[in-house]
Short mmCIF file of C-alpha atoms and ligand atoms in Angstrom, two decimals:
data_model
loop_
_atom_site.label_atom_id
_atom_site.label_comp_id
_atom_site.label_asym_id
_atom_site.label_seq_id
_atom_site.Cartn_x
_atom_site.Cartn_y
_atom_site.Cartn_z
CA MET O 1 18.04 11.33 10.02
CA LYS O 2 18.31 7.98 7.82
CA ILE O 3 15.19 5.91 7.32
CA VAL O 4 14.83 2.51 5.65
CA VAL O 5 12.16 1.74 3.27
CA THR O 6 11.65 -1.92 2.65
CA GLY O 7 9.98 -2.48 -0.91
CA GLY O 8 11.22 1.07 -1.61
CA LEU O 9 11.02 0.99 -5.23
CA GLY O 10 7.56 -0.62 -5.32
CA PHE O 11 4.26 1.08 -6.00
CA ILE O 12 3.62 2.92 -2.41
CA GLY O 13 7.04 2.81 -1.19
CA SER O 14 8.57 4.61 -4.28
CA HIS O 15 6.03 7.46 -3.81
CA THR O 16 6.87 7.51 0.10
CA VAL O 17 10.48 7.58 -0.66
CA VAL O 18 9.91 10.89 -2.69
CA GLU O 19 7.65 12.44 0.06
CA LEU O 20 10.83 11.41 2.94
CA GLN O 21 13.12 13.05 0.55
CA ASN O 22 11.13 16.15 0.08
CA GLU O 23 10.82 16.25 4.00
CA GLY O 24 14.84 16.03 4.17
CA PHE O 25 15.24 12.50 5.33
CA GLU O 26 17.86 10.45 4.13
CA VAL O 27 16.65 7.23 2.56
CA ILE O 28 17.84 3.78 1.96
CA ALA O 29 15.28 1.79 -0.24
CA ILE O 30 15.48 -2.05 -0.20
CA ASP O 31 13.99 -4.13 -2.65
CA ASN O 32 14.37 -7.65 -4.17
CA LEU O 33 13.10 -6.51 -7.23
CA SER O 34 10.55 -9.42 -7.67
CA ASN O 35 7.60 -6.57 -8.05
CA SER O 36 9.39 -3.46 -9.49
CA SER O 37 12.10 -2.50 -11.26
CA ILE O 38 15.57 -0.36 -10.67
CA GLU O 39 14.68 2.35 -13.02
CA VAL O 40 12.70 3.61 -10.53
CA LEU O 41 15.51 5.07 -9.07
CA ASP O 42 16.11 7.41 -11.85
CA GLY O 43 12.09 8.48 -11.53
CA ILE O 44 12.79 9.04 -7.91
CA GLU O 45 15.36 11.32 -8.83
CA ARG O 46 14.05 12.88 -11.49
CA ILE O 47 11.54 14.16 -9.12
CA THR O 48 13.53 15.15 -5.77
CA GLY O 49 16.90 15.66 -7.51
CA LYS O 50 18.14 12.79 -5.32
CA LYS O 51 18.70 9.30 -5.90
CA PRO O 52 18.10 7.66 -2.49
CA LEU O 53 20.42 4.99 -1.70
CA PHE O 54 19.78 1.13 -2.87
CA GLU O 55 20.22 -2.27 -1.24
CA HIS O 56 19.03 -5.00 -3.50
CA ILE O 57 18.21 -7.48 -0.56
CA ASP O 58 15.90 -10.27 -0.26
CA LEU O 59 14.59 -9.92 3.15
CA ARG O 60 13.83 -13.49 3.31
CA GLU O 61 17.55 -13.89 4.31
CA LYS O 62 18.06 -14.07 7.31
CA ALA O 63 21.95 -13.21 6.95
CA ALA O 64 21.39 -10.49 4.66
CA VAL O 65 19.00 -8.78 7.00
CA GLN O 66 21.63 -9.28 9.99
CA ASP O 67 24.35 -7.88 7.51
CA PHE O 68 22.60 -4.81 6.31
CA PHE O 69 21.43 -3.69 9.68
CA LYS O 70 24.96 -4.25 11.56
CA LYS O 71 26.29 -1.93 8.98
CA ASN O 72 23.41 0.71 9.70
CA ASN O 73 23.10 0.86 13.25
CA ASP O 74 22.08 4.55 12.77
CA ILE O 75 18.36 4.13 11.57
CA ALA O 76 16.04 6.21 12.88
CA GLY O 77 13.19 4.27 11.41
CA VAL O 78 11.93 1.52 9.16
CA ILE O 79 9.03 1.80 6.87
CA HIS O 80 7.91 -1.76 5.84
CA PHE O 81 6.27 -2.24 2.39
CA ALA O 82 8.09 -5.29 1.42
CA ALA O 83 5.31 -8.17 0.91
CA SER O 84 3.34 -10.26 -1.71
CA LYS O 85 0.04 -8.56 -1.72
CA ALA O 86 -2.05 -10.31 -4.78
CA VAL O 87 -4.85 -11.87 -3.12
CA GLY O 88 -5.79 -14.25 -5.57
CA GLU O 89 -1.94 -15.68 -5.79
CA SER O 90 -1.76 -16.00 -1.86
CA VAL O 91 -4.80 -18.69 -2.31
CA GLU O 92 -2.96 -20.31 -5.01
CA ASN O 93 0.53 -20.37 -3.02
CA PRO O 94 -0.01 -19.72 0.74
CA LEU O 95 3.34 -20.74 1.54
CA LEU O 96 5.37 -17.90 -0.36
CA TYR O 97 2.82 -15.78 1.23
CA TYR O 98 3.72 -17.23 4.81
CA GLU O 99 7.27 -17.41 4.38
CA ASN O 100 7.80 -13.65 2.45
CA ASN O 101 5.59 -11.73 4.07
CA LEU O 102 6.28 -13.01 7.71
CA ASN O 103 9.81 -14.16 7.69
CA SER O 104 10.51 -10.62 5.98
CA LEU O 105 8.56 -9.09 9.14
CA VAL O 106 10.25 -10.92 11.88
CA TYR O 107 13.87 -10.92 10.77
CA ILE O 108 13.58 -6.69 10.29
CA LEU O 109 12.14 -6.87 14.19
CA GLN O 110 14.69 -9.41 15.13
CA GLU O 111 17.47 -6.39 13.98
CA LEU O 112 15.37 -3.33 14.68
CA THR O 113 14.72 -3.68 18.24
CA ASN O 114 18.26 -4.13 18.85
CA LEU O 115 18.51 -0.68 18.01
CA PRO O 116 18.98 2.10 20.53
CA THR O 117 15.35 3.11 19.22
CA ALA O 118 13.12 0.77 17.18
CA ASN O 119 10.74 2.69 15.14
CA LEU O 120 8.48 0.87 12.36
CA ILE O 121 5.71 1.97 10.16
CA PHE O 122 3.96 -1.23 9.23
CA SER O 123 2.00 -1.69 5.74
CA SER O 124 -1.53 -3.24 6.82
CA SER O 125 -4.79 -3.02 4.77
CA CYS O 126 -8.04 -2.86 5.07
CA THR O 127 -8.48 -6.43 4.25
CA VAL O 128 -7.99 -7.07 8.12
CA TYR O 129 -11.78 -6.26 8.25
CA GLY O 130 -13.27 -8.78 6.14
CA GLN O 131 -16.90 -7.73 5.30
CA ALA O 132 -17.43 -4.90 8.29
CA GLU O 133 -20.69 -4.64 9.64
CA LYS O 134 -20.52 -1.10 9.54
CA MET O 135 -19.98 1.55 6.99
CA PRO O 136 -17.47 3.58 7.61
CA ILE O 137 -15.34 1.54 9.02
CA THR O 138 -13.68 2.40 12.49
CA GLU O 139 -10.20 0.87 13.71
CA ASP O 140 -11.95 -0.77 16.50
CA ALA O 141 -14.29 -2.87 13.97
CA THR O 142 -14.07 -6.55 14.59
CA ILE O 143 -11.33 -8.47 12.91
CA GLN O 144 -13.10 -11.38 10.82
CA PRO O 145 -11.25 -14.09 9.53
CA ALA O 146 -8.89 -13.41 7.03
CA MET O 147 -10.78 -14.18 3.51
CA SER O 148 -7.18 -15.02 1.79
CA PRO O 149 -3.30 -16.32 2.94
CA TYR O 150 -2.52 -12.61 2.13
CA GLY O 151 -5.07 -11.10 4.12
CA ASN O 152 -3.98 -13.51 6.96
CA THR O 153 -0.14 -12.55 6.76
CA LYS O 154 -1.93 -8.88 7.39
CA GLN O 155 -3.34 -9.73 10.48
CA ILE O 156 -0.53 -12.14 11.86
CA GLY O 157 1.83 -8.95 11.11
CA GLU O 158 -0.10 -6.73 13.28
CA GLU O 159 -0.22 -9.57 16.13
CA ILE O 160 3.49 -10.07 15.74
CA ILE O 161 4.13 -6.14 15.92
CA PHE O 162 1.62 -6.03 18.94
CA ASP O 163 3.61 -9.06 20.62
CA VAL O 164 7.07 -7.57 20.22
CA ALA O 165 6.40 -4.32 20.96
CA GLN O 166 5.07 -5.09 24.57
CA VAL O 167 8.84 -6.57 25.50
CA THR O 168 11.15 -4.74 23.29
CA ASN O 169 11.80 -0.90 22.66
CA LEU O 170 9.63 -1.01 19.68
CA ASN O 171 7.30 1.68 19.06
CA SER O 172 5.25 1.37 16.01
CA VAL O 173 2.09 2.56 13.72
CA LEU O 174 0.00 0.08 11.65
CA LEU O 175 -1.56 1.90 8.40
CA ARG O 176 -4.78 0.10 7.15
CA TYR O 177 -5.16 1.16 3.73
CA PHE O 178 -8.09 1.32 1.86
CA ASN O 179 -7.61 1.40 -2.06
CA PRO O 180 -4.09 2.80 -3.66
CA ILE O 181 -4.88 3.93 -6.86
CA GLY O 182 -3.04 6.68 -8.90
CA ALA O 183 0.33 8.20 -9.66
CA HIS O 184 2.86 10.87 -8.71
CA PRO O 185 1.53 13.89 -10.80
CA SER O 186 5.33 14.43 -12.64
CA ALA O 187 4.43 10.89 -14.09
CA GLU O 188 7.77 10.10 -13.23
CA ILE O 189 6.78 6.85 -10.78
CA GLY O 190 3.35 4.87 -10.76
CA GLU O 191 2.12 1.99 -10.61
CA LEU O 192 3.82 -0.88 -12.61
CA PRO O 193 1.53 -4.09 -12.51
CA LEU O 194 3.39 -7.70 -13.50
CA GLY O 195 1.80 -8.99 -16.33
CA VAL O 196 -2.10 -9.06 -16.09
CA PRO O 197 -3.34 -6.48 -13.36
CA GLN O 198 -5.06 -8.08 -10.64
CA ASN O 199 -6.51 -4.68 -9.72
CA LEU O 200 -9.38 -2.62 -11.02
CA VAL O 201 -7.79 0.80 -12.09
CA PRO O 202 -4.48 -0.62 -13.79
CA PHE O 203 -7.08 -3.23 -15.78
CA ILE O 204 -9.17 0.06 -16.56
CA THR O 205 -5.87 2.43 -17.88
CA GLN O 206 -4.60 -0.48 -19.68
CA THR O 207 -8.25 -1.04 -21.38
CA ALA O 208 -8.30 2.62 -22.63
CA PHE O 209 -5.11 2.52 -23.59
CA GLY O 210 -5.73 -0.39 -25.85
CA LEU O 211 -3.69 -2.88 -24.30
CA ARG O 212 -6.47 -4.92 -23.03
CA LYS O 213 -9.98 -5.59 -25.20
CA GLU O 214 -12.18 -4.93 -22.18
CA LEU O 215 -12.19 -4.91 -18.46
CA ALA O 216 -14.35 -7.46 -16.95
CA VAL O 217 -16.55 -6.04 -14.09
CA PHE O 218 -16.99 -8.85 -11.24
CA GLY O 219 -20.76 -9.07 -10.86
CA ASN O 220 -23.24 -6.39 -10.77
CA ASP O 221 -25.94 -8.24 -8.36
CA TYR O 222 -24.59 -7.07 -5.17
CA PRO O 223 -27.03 -5.24 -3.01
CA THR O 224 -25.55 -1.92 -3.79
CA ASN O 225 -27.04 1.00 -5.46
CA ASP O 226 -26.02 0.28 -9.02
CA GLY O 227 -24.98 -3.69 -8.11
CA THR O 228 -21.28 -3.15 -7.97
CA CYS O 229 -19.12 -3.23 -5.34
CA ILE O 230 -17.81 -0.22 -3.44
CA ARG O 231 -14.48 0.83 -2.26
CA ASP O 232 -12.46 3.73 -0.95
CA TYR O 233 -9.78 4.48 -3.51
CA ILE O 234 -7.25 6.64 -1.90
CA HIS O 235 -4.47 8.47 -4.06
CA VAL O 236 -0.62 7.10 -3.49
CA VAL O 237 0.63 10.56 -3.08
CA ASP O 238 -2.02 11.01 0.07
CA LEU O 239 -1.32 7.86 1.24
CA ALA O 240 2.53 8.34 0.82
CA LYS O 241 2.33 11.47 2.69
CA ALA O 242 0.56 9.86 5.80
CA HIS O 243 3.75 7.60 6.05
CA VAL O 244 5.74 10.74 6.83
CA ILE O 245 3.62 12.05 9.03
CA ALA O 246 3.22 8.62 10.96
CA LEU O 247 6.89 8.62 10.80
CA GLN O 248 7.53 11.82 12.51
CA ARG O 249 5.10 10.99 15.40
CA LEU O 250 6.82 8.29 16.44
CA LEU O 251 10.27 10.11 15.67
CA GLN O 252 9.06 12.90 18.03
CA LYS O 253 7.45 10.66 20.70
CA GLN O 254 3.97 11.68 19.84
CA ASN O 255 2.29 8.49 19.92
CA GLN O 256 -0.07 7.76 22.77
CA GLU O 257 0.58 3.90 23.01
CA LYS O 258 3.33 1.60 21.80
CA VAL O 259 1.12 0.14 18.90
CA GLU O 260 -1.07 2.61 17.05
CA ILE O 261 -3.39 1.87 14.14
CA PHE O 262 -4.91 4.26 11.45
CA ASN O 263 -7.69 3.85 8.50
CA LEU O 264 -6.10 5.46 5.28
CA GLY O 265 -8.99 6.36 3.05
CA THR O 266 -10.59 9.23 1.68
CA GLY O 267 -13.83 8.50 3.86
CA THR O 268 -15.80 7.98 1.05
CA GLY O 269 -17.09 4.99 -0.97
CA SER O 270 -17.61 4.29 -5.41
CA SER O 271 -19.24 1.61 -7.34
CA VAL O 272 -17.06 -0.02 -9.62
CA LEU O 273 -19.49 1.81 -12.34
CA GLU O 274 -18.82 5.16 -10.58
CA VAL O 275 -15.17 4.70 -11.46
CA ILE O 276 -15.57 3.46 -14.92
CA THR O 277 -17.82 6.65 -15.14
CA ALA O 278 -15.29 9.08 -13.61
CA PHE O 279 -12.37 7.67 -15.50
CA GLU O 280 -13.93 8.20 -18.60
CA LYS O 281 -14.61 11.68 -17.69
CA VAL O 282 -11.43 12.51 -16.92
CA SER O 283 -9.17 10.43 -19.79
CA GLY O 284 -12.27 11.40 -22.54
CA ARG O 285 -11.58 7.40 -23.34
CA LYS O 286 -14.19 4.92 -23.33
CA VAL O 287 -13.84 2.07 -21.22
CA PRO O 288 -15.60 -1.18 -22.93
CA TYR O 289 -16.51 -3.52 -20.43
CA LYS O 290 -18.78 -6.90 -19.87
CA VAL O 291 -20.32 -7.91 -16.74
CA VAL O 292 -19.24 -11.68 -15.49
CA PRO O 293 -19.65 -13.61 -12.38
CA ARG O 294 -18.46 -12.14 -8.92
CA ARG O 295 -15.06 -13.06 -8.15
CA SER O 296 -14.63 -14.92 -5.07
CA GLY O 297 -13.32 -13.06 -1.83
CA ASP O 298 -14.55 -10.10 -2.90
CA VAL O 299 -16.50 -8.16 0.09
CA ILE O 300 -19.33 -5.74 -0.86
CA THR O 301 -18.23 -2.97 0.46
CA ALA O 302 -15.55 -1.39 2.16
CA TYR O 303 -14.75 2.64 2.80
CA ALA O 304 -12.73 4.37 5.78
CA ASN O 305 -14.00 6.31 8.66
CA THR O 306 -11.10 8.85 8.77
CA ASP O 307 -11.91 10.92 12.01
CA LYS O 308 -8.70 9.18 13.58
CA ALA O 309 -6.26 9.87 10.91
CA ASN O 310 -7.70 13.17 10.75
CA ASN O 311 -7.67 14.22 14.36
CA VAL O 312 -5.07 12.14 15.94
CA LEU O 313 -2.16 12.26 12.94
CA GLY O 314 -3.82 15.60 11.56
CA TRP O 315 -3.77 14.03 8.04
CA LYS O 316 -6.58 14.19 5.49
CA ALA O 317 -7.01 12.87 2.00
CA GLN O 318 -6.48 16.15 -0.68
CA PHE O 319 -6.79 14.55 -3.83
CA THR O 320 -10.27 13.41 -5.15
CA LEU O 321 -11.16 10.04 -7.12
CA GLU O 322 -10.67 11.79 -10.34
CA ASP O 323 -7.26 13.64 -9.68
CA ALA O 324 -6.03 9.88 -8.89
CA LEU O 325 -7.53 8.59 -12.00
CA GLY O 326 -6.28 11.53 -13.81
CA SER O 327 -2.82 10.83 -12.63
CA ALA O 328 -3.21 7.05 -13.40
CA TRP O 329 -4.05 7.67 -16.90
CA LYS O 330 -1.35 9.93 -17.23
CA TRP O 331 0.95 7.59 -16.12
CA GLU O 332 -0.05 4.75 -18.30
CA GLN O 333 0.32 6.96 -21.25
CA LYS O 334 4.16 7.82 -20.33
CA VAL O 335 4.99 4.74 -19.50
CA ARG O 336 3.82 2.88 -22.73
CA SER O 337 5.31 5.85 -24.87
C1 LIG D 1 -11.61 -3.38 -6.65
C2 LIG D 1 -13.16 -3.77 -6.98
C3 LIG D 1 -13.52 -5.89 -7.91
C4 LIG D 1 -10.70 -6.17 -11.13
C5 LIG D 1 -7.51 -5.59 -2.97
C6 LIG D 1 -6.77 -6.48 -1.82
C7 LIG D 1 -5.85 -4.58 -0.87
C8 LIG D 1 -5.47 -3.98 -1.81
C9 LIG D 1 -5.77 -3.70 -2.62
C10 LIG D 1 -2.81 -4.96 -1.25
C11 LIG D 1 -13.49 -4.82 -6.74
C12 LIG D 1 -13.43 -4.77 -9.12
C13 LIG D 1 -11.12 -5.50 -10.11
C14 LIG D 1 -10.99 -6.42 -12.71
C15 LIG D 1 -13.41 -5.69 -11.46
N1 LIG D 1 -4.29 -4.81 -2.16
N2 LIG D 1 -12.86 -5.40 -10.10
N3 LIG D 1 -12.39 -6.23 -12.30
O1 LIG D 1 -9.77 -6.61 -4.35
O2 LIG D 1 -10.70 -4.20 -3.68
O3 LIG D 1 -8.34 -4.64 -2.75
O4 LIG D 1 -6.33 -4.49 -3.64
O5 LIG D 1 -2.79 -4.36 -0.20
O6 LIG D 1 -5.62 -5.65 -0.01
O7 LIG D 1 -7.37 -6.92 -1.36
O8 LIG D 1 -8.85 -4.07 -5.15
O9 LIG D 1 -8.84 -3.53 -7.13
O10 LIG D 1 -8.79 -5.75 -6.88
O11 LIG D 1 -10.67 -4.69 -6.98
O12 LIG D 1 -14.43 -5.69 -11.45
O13 LIG D 1 -10.73 -6.49 -13.35
O14 LIG D 1 -12.87 -4.02 -8.36
O15 LIG D 1 -14.16 -6.90 -7.79
O16 LIG D 1 -14.83 -4.76 -6.58
P1 LIG D 1 -9.62 -5.02 -3.99
P2 LIG D 1 -9.08 -4.62 -6.77
#
């Protein structure tokens, strides 16, 4: 079974390629290398013993997408990760986000729905919920107006998939990730943020390693136990495994609706200070930090109700926050060695 993974050399994409290969799938990774490196292919091969096929394609180029699907019309499914994903950058450069995240999806769908079967797993995000009223967040929680162009591209992407599925052979699963962190236990692949990390955990590991002077904690005056924001941090390998299960659901035509939605989280919320404390415990390293003003666009609290993924997908996160932080630290040390 040939599976296409767009953004296949990226953080979540590469971990999903590993899990697909572990399940015996033939994988074609597509990536434009704008936020990943070709060496990731070697890391994947060191883990699974098999280098995935690789196509260096920018999915914004419609002709390149058409050409790829013409040559690969026996694809069983597509897992679509390729997108720009920095919230702050999306505010500064919305057109980059609308062109990249939406055109790529449209071009893929135009070709995919011309094939005999059209199965798509879509990388969505808990960002679509904004600040949900009720915790833990269920899949039927209200979709709030997006707080960034990045979040808007995820909301619009979901709507495009719904509309296309109504009138074509498309079957799709939308996976709404909470906060993916960590690295493969082998430390052969992991998160490779370019420049100054935007996300909490890579900033912590780089600070612990001495690459950053100290962590800035964006506000401790929120209405939470310790005043810092709460998130649901999920190990990237747990997340990757969920993609394979969701794909198999479509391949075996077990989906109950043409488009299904699942939250992917641990179901547990952790504050920024709790993450720092947990990291210091697993790494034995201090993380110097200073509290600074709040970051605009941050929601106060977001953690998942995982009942649907547990009961319908038969998937449950296995790794703990400490496991994930320990794997992130092991990766940081490896990649700097
Ligand atoms: C987590 C918490 C920050 C950095 C974003 C996207 C989401 C997904 C994951 C792509 C917040 C605090 C952070 C720092 C800090 N991305 N923080 N100092 O914003 O929850 O989610 O990344 O799919 O779509 O929205 O993740 O890791 O940036 O922040 O205090 O240097 O850590 O304020 O409370 P976020 P994050």
